[in-house]
C-alpha positions in Angstrom: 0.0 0.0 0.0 1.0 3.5 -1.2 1.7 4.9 2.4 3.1 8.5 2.0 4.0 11.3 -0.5 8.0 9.4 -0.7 5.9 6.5 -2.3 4.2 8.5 -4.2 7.1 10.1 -5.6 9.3 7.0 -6.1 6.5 5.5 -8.0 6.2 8.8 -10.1 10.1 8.1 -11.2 9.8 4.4 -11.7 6.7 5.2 -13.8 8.6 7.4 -16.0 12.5 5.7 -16.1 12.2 2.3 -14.4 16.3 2.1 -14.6 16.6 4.8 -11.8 19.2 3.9 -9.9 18.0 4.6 -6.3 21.1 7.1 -5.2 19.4 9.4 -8.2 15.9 8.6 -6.7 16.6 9.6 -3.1 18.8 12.4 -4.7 15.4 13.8 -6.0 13.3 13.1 -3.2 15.7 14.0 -0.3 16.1 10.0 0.6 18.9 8.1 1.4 19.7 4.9 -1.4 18.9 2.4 1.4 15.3 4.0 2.1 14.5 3.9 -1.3 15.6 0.1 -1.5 13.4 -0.7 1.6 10.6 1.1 0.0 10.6 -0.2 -3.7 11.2 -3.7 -2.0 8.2 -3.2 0.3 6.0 -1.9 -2.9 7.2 -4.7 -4.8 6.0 -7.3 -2.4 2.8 -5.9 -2.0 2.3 -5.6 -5.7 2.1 -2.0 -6.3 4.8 -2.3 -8.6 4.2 -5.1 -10.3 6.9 -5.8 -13.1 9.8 -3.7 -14.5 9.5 -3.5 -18.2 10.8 -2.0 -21.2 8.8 -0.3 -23.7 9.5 -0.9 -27.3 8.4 1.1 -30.4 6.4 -1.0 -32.7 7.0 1.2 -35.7 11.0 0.6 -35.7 10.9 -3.0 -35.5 8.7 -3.1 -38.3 4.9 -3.2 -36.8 3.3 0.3 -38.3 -0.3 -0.5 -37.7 -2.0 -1.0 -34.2 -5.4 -1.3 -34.2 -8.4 -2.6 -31.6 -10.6 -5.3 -32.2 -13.4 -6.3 -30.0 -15.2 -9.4 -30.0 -18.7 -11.3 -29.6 -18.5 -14.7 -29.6 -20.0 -18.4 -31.0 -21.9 -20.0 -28.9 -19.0 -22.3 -27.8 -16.3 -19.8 -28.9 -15.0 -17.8 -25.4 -13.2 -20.8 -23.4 -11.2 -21.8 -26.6 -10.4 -18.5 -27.4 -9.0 -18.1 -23.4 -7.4 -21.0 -24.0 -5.4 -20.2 -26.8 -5.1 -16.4 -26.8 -1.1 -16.7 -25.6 -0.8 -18.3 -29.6 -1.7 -14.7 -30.4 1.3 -12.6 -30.5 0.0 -10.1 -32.0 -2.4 -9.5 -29.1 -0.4 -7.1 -27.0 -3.0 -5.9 -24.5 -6.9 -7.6 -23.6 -9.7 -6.9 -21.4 -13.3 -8.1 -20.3 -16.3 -5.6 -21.1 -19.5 -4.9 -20.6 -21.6 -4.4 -23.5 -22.7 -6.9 -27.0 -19.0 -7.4 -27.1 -17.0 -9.5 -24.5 -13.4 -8.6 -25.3 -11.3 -5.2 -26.3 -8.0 -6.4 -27.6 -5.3 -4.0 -28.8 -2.9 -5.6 -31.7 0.3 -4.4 -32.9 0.7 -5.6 -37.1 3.0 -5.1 -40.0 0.3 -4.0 -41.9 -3.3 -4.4 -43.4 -2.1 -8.2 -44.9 -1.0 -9.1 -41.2 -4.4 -7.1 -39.5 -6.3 -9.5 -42.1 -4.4 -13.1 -41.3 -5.9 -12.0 -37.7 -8.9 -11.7 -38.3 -9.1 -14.6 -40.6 -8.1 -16.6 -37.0 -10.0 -14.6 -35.1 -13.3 -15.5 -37.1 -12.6 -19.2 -35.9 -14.3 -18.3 -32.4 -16.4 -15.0 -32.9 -17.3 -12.0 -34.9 -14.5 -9.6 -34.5 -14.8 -6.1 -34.8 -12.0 -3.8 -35.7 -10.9 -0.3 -35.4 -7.2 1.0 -37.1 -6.0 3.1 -35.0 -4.7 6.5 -36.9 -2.7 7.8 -34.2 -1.8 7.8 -30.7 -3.2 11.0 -28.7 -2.3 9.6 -24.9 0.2 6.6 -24.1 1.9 7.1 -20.9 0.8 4.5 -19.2 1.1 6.1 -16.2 -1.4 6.7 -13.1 -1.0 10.1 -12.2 -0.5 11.4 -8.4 -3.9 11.7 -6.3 
């Protein structure tokens, strides 16, 4: 648990350049390197920070389209999709709605020939619906301090 504005502030760094060390962290936030160990360790192990990751840029490894698809399902469609989503790679981010549509899935591709092989698969368990997505206006993923 987030218990003071230091955790607050560590998590605002980590969020934006998770190869901090943690002398430049308390260096910013008038913390020794040790406290800042203690309290990335303690937020780790309570799973506020979850994972340390790196992010890529689709476009210079050759993926220029991104796009969202959502999709409604075949009667017995859903559990072997579940099943077999991790054969997806293009798949790089999915969540349960609410609405006619069970999934929201965000896909990375090398283009419209690639965004049309997935849907081609896709069709095997539902309808899928897609949306190309023309540019990004917001990807930080960041949660922003209360």
């Amino acid at each position: 648990m987030v218990k003071d504005d230091f955790d607050w502030k560590i998590i605002q760094l980590l969020q934006n350049n998770s190869r901090l060390s943690y002398a430049k962290i308390g260096r910013e936030i008038n913390l020794s390197p040790s406290a800042v160990a203690e309290r990335v360790q303690r937020l780790e192990e309570e799973n506020v920070i979850e994972k340390h990751i790196t992010i890529i840029n689709p476009k210079e490894i050759g993926y220029s389209l991104s796009a969202y698809i959502t999709m409604g399902f075949n009667d017995n469609g859903y559990k072997p999709f579940l099943k077999t989503i991790d054969q997806f790679s293009e798949i790089v981010d999915c969540s349960m709605i609410t609405g006619k549509d069970c999934l929201i899935m965000k896909v990375i591709l090398k283009n419209n020939a690639h965004l049309e092989n997935l849907i081609d698969r896709l069709c095997k368990f539902g309808n899928p619906t897609t949306s190309i997505v023309l540019s990004e206006v917001l990807n930080n993923g960041s949660i922003k301090i209360p």
